[in-house]
Short mmCIF file of C-alpha atoms in Angstrom, two decimals:
data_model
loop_
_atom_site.label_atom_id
_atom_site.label_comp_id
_atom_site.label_asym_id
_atom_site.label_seq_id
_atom_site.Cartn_x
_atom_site.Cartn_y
_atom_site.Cartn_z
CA UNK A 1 91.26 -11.25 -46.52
CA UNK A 2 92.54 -14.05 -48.68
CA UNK A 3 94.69 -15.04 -45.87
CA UNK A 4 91.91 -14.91 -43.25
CA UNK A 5 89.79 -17.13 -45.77
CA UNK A 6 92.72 -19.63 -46.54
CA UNK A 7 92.93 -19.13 -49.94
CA UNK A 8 96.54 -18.12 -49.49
CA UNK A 9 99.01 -19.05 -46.86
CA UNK A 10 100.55 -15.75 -47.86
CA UNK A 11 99.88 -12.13 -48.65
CA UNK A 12 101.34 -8.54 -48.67
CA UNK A 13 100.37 -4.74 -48.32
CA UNK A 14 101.26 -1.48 -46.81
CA UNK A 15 101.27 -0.28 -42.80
CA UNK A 16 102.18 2.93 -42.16
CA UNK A 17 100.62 3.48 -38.87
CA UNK A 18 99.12 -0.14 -38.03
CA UNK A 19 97.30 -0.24 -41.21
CA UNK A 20 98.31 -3.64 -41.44
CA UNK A 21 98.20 -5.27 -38.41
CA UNK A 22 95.29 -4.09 -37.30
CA UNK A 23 93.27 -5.68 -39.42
CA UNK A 24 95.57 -8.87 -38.94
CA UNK A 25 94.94 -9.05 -35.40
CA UNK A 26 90.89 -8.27 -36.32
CA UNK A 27 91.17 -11.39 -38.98
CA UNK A 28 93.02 -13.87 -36.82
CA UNK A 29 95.95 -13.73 -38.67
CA UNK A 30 100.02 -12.48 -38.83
CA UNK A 31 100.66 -9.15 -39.79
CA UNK A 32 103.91 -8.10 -39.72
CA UNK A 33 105.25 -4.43 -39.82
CA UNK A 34 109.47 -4.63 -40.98
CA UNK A 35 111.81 -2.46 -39.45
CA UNK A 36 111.81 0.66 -41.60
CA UNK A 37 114.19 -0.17 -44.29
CA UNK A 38 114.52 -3.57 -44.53
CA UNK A 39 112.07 -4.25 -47.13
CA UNK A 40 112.51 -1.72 -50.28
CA UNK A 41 109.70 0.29 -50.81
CA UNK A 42 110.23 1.26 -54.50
CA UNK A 43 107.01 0.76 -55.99
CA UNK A 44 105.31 1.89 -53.22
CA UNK A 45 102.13 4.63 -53.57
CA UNK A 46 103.92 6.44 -50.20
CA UNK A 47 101.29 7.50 -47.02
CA UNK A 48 104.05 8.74 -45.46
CA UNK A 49 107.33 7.79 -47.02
CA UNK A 50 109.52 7.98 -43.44
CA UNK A 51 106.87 5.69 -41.85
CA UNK A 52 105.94 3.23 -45.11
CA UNK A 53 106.31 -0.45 -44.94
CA UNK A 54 105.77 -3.36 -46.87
CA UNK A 55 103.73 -5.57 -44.11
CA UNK A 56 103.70 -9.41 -44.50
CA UNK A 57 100.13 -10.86 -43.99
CA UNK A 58 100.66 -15.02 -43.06
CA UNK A 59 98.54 -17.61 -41.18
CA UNK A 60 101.45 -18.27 -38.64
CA UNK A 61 104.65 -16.29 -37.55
CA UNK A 62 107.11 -18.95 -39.31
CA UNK A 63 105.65 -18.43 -42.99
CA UNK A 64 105.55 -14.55 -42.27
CA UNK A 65 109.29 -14.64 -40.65
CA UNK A 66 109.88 -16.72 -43.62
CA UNK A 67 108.21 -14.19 -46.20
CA UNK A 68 109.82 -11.50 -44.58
CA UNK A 69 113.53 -12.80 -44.79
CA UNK A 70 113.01 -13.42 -48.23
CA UNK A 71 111.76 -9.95 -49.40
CA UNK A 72 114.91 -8.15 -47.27
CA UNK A 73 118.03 -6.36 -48.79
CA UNK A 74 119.46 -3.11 -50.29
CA UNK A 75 117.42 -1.98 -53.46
CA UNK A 76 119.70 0.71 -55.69
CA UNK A 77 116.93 2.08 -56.16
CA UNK A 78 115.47 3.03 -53.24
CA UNK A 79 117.60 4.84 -50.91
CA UNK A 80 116.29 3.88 -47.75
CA UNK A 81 116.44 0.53 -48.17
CA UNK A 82 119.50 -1.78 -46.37
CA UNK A 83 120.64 -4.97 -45.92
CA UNK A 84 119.77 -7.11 -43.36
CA UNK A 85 122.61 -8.20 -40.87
CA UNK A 86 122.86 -12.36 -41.69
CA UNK A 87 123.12 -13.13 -38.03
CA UNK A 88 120.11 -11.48 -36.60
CA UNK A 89 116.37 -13.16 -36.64
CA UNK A 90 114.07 -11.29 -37.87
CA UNK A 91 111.23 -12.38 -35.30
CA UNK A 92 110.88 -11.43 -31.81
CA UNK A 93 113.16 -12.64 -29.13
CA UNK A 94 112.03 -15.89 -27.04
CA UNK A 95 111.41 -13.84 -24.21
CA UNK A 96 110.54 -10.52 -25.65
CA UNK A 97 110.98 -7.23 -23.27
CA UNK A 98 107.88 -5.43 -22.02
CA UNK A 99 108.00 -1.67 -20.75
CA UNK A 100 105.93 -1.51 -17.74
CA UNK A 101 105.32 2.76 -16.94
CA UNK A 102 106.83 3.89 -13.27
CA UNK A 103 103.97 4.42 -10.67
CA UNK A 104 105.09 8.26 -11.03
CA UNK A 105 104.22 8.17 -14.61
CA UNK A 106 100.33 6.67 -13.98
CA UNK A 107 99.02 9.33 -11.46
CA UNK A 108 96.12 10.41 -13.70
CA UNK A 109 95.27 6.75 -13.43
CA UNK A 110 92.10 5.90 -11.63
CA UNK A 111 92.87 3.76 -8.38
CA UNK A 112 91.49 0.56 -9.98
CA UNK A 113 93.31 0.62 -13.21
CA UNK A 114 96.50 1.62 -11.17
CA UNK A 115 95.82 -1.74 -9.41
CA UNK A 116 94.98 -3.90 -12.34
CA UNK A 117 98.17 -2.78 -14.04
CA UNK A 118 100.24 -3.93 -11.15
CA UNK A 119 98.82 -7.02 -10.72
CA UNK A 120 99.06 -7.70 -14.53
CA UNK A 121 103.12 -7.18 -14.09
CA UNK A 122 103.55 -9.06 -11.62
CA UNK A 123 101.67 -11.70 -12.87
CA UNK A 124 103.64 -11.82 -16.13
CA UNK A 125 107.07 -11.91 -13.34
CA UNK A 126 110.49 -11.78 -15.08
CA UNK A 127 113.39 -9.61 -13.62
CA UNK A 128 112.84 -6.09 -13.73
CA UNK A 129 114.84 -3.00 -14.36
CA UNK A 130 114.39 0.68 -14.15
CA UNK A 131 114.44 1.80 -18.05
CA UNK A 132 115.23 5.60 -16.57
CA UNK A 133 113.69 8.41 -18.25
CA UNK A 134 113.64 7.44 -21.70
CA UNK A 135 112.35 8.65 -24.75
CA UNK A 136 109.11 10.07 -25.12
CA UNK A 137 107.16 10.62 -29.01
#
């Protein structure tokens, strides 16, 4: 909230299963969920300690990328935590990679929303490539 209301630039909490960025998105702002491990979690009152995050909460991507590099690296004490490879950017690529489902996997799909979510990929264009079966939660 203090971030929606510009009191802060930044701000942090907890996301576990979009408990963060949900209400990011909902408040106009950044929320950003690390990859599992990067930022230590001792401290933590765990929801679920193999899904627990420390989320970054920022008014733009740079101060929460920025936020975020800052708070990453191994903590001794807390085993699941690791460093973060120096090389890598912690933000999304430029042109990040969207999975689009196989026209197989949408036949309980009414005829309409079949057809919007056609159109919608080829609007967004880009090359495409068959993912194969993948993994399914």
């Amino acid at each position: 909230m203090a971030v929606a209301l510009g009191i802060v630039d930044i701000s942090l909490g907890t996301d576990t299963a979009g408990s963060g960025r949900v209400p990011a998105a909902f408040g106009g702002i950044v929320g950003i969920k690390p990859t599992y491990g990067l930022v230590p979690t001792r401290g933590v009152v765990p929801a679920c300690r193999e899904l627990d995050c420390v989320s970054v909460f920022a008014r733009t991507v740079e101060l929460a990328e920025f936020a975020a590099s800052i708070m990453t690296g191994a903590d001794r004490a807390d085993p699941t935590s690791r460093q973060f490879p120096a090389d890598r950017p912690l933000a999304a690529p430029p042109l990040p990679r969207l999975a689009v489902p196989r026209s197989d996997q949408l036949v309980s799909l009414s005829p309409s929303w079949r057809g919007d979510l056609a159109a919608r990929g080829q609007a967004l264009g880009g090359a495409r490539r068959d993912a194969g079966r993948g993994r399914h939660c």
